[in-house]
PDB file of C-alpha atoms in Angstrom:
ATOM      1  CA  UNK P 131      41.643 -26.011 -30.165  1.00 34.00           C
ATOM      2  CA  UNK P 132      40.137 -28.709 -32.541  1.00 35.00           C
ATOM      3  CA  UNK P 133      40.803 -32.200 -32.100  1.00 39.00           C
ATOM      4  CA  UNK P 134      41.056 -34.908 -34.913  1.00 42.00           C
ATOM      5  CA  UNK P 135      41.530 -38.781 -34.609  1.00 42.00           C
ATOM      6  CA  UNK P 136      42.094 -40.750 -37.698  1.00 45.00           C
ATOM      7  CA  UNK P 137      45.445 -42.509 -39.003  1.00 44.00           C
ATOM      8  CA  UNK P 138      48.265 -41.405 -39.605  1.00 46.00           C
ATOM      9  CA  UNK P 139      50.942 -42.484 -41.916  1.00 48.00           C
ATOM     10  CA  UNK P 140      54.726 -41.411 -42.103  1.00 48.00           C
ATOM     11  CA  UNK P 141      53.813 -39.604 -45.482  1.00 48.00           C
ATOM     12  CA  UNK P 142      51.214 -37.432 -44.371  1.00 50.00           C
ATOM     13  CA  UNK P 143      53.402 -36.347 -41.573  1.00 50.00           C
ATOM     14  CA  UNK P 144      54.642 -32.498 -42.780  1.00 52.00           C
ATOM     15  CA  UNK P 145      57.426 -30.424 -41.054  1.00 50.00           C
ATOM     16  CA  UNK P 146      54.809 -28.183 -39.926  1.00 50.00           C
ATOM     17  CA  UNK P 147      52.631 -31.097 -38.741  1.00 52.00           C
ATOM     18  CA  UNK P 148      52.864 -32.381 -35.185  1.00 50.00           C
ATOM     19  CA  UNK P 149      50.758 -34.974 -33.697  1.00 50.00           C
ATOM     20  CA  UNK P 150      50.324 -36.925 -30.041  1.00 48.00           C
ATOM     21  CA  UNK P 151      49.904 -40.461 -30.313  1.00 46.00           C
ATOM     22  CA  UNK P 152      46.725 -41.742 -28.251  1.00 43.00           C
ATOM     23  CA  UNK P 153      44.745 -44.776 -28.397  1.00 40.00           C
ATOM     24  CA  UNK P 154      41.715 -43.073 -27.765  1.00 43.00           C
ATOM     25  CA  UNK P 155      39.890 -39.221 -28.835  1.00 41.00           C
ATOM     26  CA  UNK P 156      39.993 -37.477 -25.633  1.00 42.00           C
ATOM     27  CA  UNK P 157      37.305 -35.747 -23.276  1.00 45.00           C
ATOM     28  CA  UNK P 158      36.088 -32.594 -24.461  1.00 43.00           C
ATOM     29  CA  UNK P 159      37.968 -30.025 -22.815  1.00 44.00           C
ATOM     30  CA  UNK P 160      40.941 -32.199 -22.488  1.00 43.00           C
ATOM     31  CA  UNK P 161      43.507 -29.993 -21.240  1.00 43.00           C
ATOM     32  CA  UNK P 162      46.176 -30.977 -24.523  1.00 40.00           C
ATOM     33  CA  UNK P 163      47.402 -27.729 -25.453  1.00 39.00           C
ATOM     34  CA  UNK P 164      50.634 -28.241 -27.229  1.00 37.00           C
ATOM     35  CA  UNK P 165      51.824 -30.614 -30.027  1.00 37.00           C
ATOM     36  CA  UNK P 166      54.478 -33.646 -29.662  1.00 38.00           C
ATOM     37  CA  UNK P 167      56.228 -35.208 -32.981  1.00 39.00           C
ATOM     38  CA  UNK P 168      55.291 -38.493 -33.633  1.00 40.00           C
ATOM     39  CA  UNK P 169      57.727 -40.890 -35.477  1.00 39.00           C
ATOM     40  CA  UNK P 170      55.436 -43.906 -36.134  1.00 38.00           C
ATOM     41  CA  UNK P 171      53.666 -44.608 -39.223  1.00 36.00           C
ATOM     42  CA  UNK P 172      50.004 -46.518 -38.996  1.00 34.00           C
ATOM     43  CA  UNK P 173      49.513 -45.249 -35.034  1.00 35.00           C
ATOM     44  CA  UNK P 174      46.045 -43.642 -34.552  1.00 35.00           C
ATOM     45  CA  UNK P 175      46.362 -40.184 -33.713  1.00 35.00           C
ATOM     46  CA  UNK P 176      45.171 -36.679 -32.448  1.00 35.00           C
ATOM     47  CA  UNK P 177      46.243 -33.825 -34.577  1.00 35.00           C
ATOM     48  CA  UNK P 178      46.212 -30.853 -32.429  1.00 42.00           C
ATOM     49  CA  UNK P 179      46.168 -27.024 -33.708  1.00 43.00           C
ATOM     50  CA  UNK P 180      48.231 -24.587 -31.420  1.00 52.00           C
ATOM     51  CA  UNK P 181      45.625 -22.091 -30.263  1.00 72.00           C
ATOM     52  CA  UNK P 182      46.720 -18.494 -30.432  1.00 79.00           C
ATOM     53  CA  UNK P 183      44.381 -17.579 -27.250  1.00 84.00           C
ATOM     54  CA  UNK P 184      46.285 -20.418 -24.997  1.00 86.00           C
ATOM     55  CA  UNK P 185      49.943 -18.856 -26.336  1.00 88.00           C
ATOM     56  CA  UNK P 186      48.292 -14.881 -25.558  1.00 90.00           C
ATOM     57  CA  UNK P 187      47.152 -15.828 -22.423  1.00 92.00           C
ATOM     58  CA  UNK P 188      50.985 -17.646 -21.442  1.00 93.00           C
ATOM     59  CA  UNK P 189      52.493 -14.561 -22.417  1.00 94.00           C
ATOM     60  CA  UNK P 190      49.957 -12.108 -21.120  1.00 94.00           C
ATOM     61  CA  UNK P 191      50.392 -13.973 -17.639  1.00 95.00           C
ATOM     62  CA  UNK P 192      54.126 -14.177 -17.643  1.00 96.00           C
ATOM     63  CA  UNK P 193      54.190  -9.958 -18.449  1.00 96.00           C
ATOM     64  CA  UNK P 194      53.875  -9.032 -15.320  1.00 96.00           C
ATOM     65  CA  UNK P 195      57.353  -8.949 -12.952  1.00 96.00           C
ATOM     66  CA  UNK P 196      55.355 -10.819 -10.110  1.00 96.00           C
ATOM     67  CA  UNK P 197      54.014 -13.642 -12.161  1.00 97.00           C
ATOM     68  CA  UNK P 198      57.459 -14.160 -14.572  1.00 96.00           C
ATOM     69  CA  UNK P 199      59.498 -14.303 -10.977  1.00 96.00           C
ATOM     70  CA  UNK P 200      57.064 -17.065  -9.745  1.00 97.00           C
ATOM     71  CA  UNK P 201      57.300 -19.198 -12.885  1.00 97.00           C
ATOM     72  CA  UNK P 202      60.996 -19.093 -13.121  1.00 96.00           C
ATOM     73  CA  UNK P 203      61.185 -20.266  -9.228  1.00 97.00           C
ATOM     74  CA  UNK P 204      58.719 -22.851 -10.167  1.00 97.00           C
ATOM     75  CA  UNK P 205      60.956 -24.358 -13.304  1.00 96.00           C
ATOM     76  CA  UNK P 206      63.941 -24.362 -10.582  1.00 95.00           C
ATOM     77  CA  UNK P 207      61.918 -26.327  -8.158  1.00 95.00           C
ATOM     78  CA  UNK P 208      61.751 -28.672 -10.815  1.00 94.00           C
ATOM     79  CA  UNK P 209      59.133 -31.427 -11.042  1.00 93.00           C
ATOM     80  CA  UNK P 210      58.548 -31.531  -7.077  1.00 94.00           C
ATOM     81  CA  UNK P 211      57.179 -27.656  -7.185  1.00 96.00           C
ATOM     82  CA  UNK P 212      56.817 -25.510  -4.178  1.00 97.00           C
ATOM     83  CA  UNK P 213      54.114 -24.759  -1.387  1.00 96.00           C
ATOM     84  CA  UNK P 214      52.542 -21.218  -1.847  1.00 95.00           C
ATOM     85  CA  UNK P 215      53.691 -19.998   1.716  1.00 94.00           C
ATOM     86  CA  UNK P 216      57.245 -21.106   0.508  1.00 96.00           C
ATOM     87  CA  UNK P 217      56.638 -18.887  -2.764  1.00 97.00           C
ATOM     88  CA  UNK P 218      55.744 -16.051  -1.236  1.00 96.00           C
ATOM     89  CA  UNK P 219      58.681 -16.197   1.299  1.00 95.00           C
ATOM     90  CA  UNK P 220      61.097 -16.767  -1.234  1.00 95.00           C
ATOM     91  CA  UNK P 221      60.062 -13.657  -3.673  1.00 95.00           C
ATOM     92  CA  UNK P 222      58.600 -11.381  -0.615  1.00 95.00           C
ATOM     93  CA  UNK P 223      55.102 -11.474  -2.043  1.00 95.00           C
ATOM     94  CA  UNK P 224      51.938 -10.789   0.034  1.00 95.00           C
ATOM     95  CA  UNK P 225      49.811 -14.353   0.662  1.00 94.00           C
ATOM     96  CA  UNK P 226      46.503 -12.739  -1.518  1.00 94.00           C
ATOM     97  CA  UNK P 227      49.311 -11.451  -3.712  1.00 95.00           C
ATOM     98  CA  UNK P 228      50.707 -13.996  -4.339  1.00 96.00           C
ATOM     99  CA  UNK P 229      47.325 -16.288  -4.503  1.00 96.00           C
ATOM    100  CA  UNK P 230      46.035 -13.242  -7.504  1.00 96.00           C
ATOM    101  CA  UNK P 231      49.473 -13.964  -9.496  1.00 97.00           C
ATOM    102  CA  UNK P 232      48.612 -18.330  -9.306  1.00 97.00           C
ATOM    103  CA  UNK P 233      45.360 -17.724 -10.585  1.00 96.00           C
ATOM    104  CA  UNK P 234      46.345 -15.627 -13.751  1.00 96.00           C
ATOM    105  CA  UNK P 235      49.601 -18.525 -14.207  1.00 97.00           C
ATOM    106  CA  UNK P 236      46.828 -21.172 -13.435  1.00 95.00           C
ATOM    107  CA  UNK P 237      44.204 -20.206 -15.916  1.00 94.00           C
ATOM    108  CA  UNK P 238      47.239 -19.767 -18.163  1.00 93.00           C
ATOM    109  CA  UNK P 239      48.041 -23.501 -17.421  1.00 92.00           C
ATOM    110  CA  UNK P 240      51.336 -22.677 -17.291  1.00 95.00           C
ATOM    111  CA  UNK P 241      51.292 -23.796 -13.115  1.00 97.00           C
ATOM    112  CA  UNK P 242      49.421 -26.913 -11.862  1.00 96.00           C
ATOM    113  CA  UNK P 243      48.703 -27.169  -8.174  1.00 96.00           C
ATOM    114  CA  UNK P 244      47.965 -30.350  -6.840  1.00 95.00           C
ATOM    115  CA  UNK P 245      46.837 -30.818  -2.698  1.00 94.00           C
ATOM    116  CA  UNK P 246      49.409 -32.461  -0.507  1.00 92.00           C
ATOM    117  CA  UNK P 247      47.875 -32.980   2.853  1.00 92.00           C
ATOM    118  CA  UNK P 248      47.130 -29.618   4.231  1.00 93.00           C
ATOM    119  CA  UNK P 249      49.189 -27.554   1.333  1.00 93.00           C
ATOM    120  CA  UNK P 250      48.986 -27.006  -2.381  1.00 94.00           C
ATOM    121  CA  UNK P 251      51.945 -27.749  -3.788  1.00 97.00           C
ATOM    122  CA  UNK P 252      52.523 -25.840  -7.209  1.00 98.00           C
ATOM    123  CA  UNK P 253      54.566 -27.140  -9.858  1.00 97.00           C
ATOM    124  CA  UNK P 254      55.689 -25.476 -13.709  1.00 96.00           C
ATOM    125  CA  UNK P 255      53.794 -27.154 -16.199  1.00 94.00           C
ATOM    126  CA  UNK P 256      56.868 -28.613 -18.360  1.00 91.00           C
ATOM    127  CA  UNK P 257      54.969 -29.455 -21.097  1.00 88.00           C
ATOM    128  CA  UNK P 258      53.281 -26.385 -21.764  1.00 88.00           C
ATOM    129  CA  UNK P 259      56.207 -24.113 -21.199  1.00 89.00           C
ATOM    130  CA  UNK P 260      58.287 -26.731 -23.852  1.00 86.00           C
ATOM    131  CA  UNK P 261      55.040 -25.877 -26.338  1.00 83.00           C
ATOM    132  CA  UNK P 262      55.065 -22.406 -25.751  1.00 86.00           C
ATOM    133  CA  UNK P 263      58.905 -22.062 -26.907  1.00 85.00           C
ATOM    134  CA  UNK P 264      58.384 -24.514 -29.426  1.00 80.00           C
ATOM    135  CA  UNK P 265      55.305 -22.666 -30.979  1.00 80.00           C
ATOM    136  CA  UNK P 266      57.533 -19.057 -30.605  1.00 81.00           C
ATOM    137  CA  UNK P 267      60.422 -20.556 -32.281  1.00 78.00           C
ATOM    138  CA  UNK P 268      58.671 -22.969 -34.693  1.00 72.00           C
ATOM    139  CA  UNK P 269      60.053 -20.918 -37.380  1.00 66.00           C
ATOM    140  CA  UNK P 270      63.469 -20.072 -36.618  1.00 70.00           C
ATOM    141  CA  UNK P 271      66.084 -19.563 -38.893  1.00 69.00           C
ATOM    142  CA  UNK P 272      63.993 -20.409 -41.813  1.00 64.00           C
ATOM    143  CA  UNK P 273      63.853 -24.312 -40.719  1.00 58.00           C
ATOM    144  CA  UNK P 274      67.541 -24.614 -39.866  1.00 62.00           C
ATOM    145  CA  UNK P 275      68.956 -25.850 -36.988  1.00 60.00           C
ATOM    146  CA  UNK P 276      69.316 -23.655 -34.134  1.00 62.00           C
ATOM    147  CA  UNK P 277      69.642 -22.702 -30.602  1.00 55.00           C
ATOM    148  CA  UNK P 278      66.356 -23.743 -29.501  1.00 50.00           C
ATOM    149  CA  UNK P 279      66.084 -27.022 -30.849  1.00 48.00           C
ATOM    150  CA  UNK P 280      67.241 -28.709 -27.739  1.00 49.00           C
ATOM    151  CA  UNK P 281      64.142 -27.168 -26.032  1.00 50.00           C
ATOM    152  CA  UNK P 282      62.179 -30.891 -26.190  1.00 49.00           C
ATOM    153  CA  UNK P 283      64.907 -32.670 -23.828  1.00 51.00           C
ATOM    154  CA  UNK P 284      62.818 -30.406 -21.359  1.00 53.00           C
ATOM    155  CA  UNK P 285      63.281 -32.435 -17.901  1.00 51.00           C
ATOM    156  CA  UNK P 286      59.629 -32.039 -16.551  1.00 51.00           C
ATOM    157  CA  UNK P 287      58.173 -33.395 -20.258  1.00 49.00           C
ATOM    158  CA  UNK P 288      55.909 -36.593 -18.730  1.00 46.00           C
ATOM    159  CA  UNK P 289      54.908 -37.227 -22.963  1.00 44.00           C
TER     160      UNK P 289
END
């Protein structure tokens, strides 16, 4: 992943371009994996590349039956997620099972787990998920409109 921050303007803005608006560079290691279209001209920017190992990794992870089952629970849960005991209930899944198959969706960053009292609650990350369809169908039908275009009304999308 490289990060850039400079200005942008409206003209240097290219269909194949996308860009986050951000008034500041971020961290190294900032976890900004996927690209967001920016519609302002003069904002300062970070131009993010879509790295190929993030989008191998998201598909390597969801591959397996296990780990595809969990994520698709997790983007019906919705934005509130779902405890790992209820996961493994749900989809029949043995507790180190199912704590193998969060790692691999975790270091995929496709899942983010965040502590609620005595549980960890695990949610879909939106955002990626809306970056990995958008980078798999960033060329569809030769730049026409098409099915997947309504992908970025994604409901979990915080940007």
């Amino acid at each position: 992943m490289r990060y850039m921050t400079r200005r942008v303007y409206e003209s240097e803005v290219t269909a194949n371009e996308q860009i986050v608006p951000s008034p500041k560079a971020p961290a190294v290691g900032a976890p900004l994996l996927f690209q967001y279209s920016l519609k302002y001209k003069n904002q300062w920017a970070i131009v993010a590349s879509m790295d190929s190992n993030l989008v191998v990794r998201a598909l390597s992870a969801l591959a397996h039956e296990s780990r595809l089952a969990i994520f698709r629970l997790l983007v019906v849960a919705g934005p509130d997620g779902m405890a790992a005991g209820e996961i493994a209930q749900q989809l029949g899944l043995s507790p180190s099972g199912l704590s193998f198959h969060l790692k691999d969706l975790s270091h995929a960053e496709l899942v983010k787990p965040r502590q609620d009292g005595r549980f960890v609650i695990y949610t879909a990350n939106f955002d990626a998920m809306t970056g990995l369809i958008g980078f798999l169908t960033e060329n569809c039908c030769d730049g026409a409109a098409c099915a997947a275009s309504g992908l970025a009304d994604c409901g979990g999308n915080s940007q």
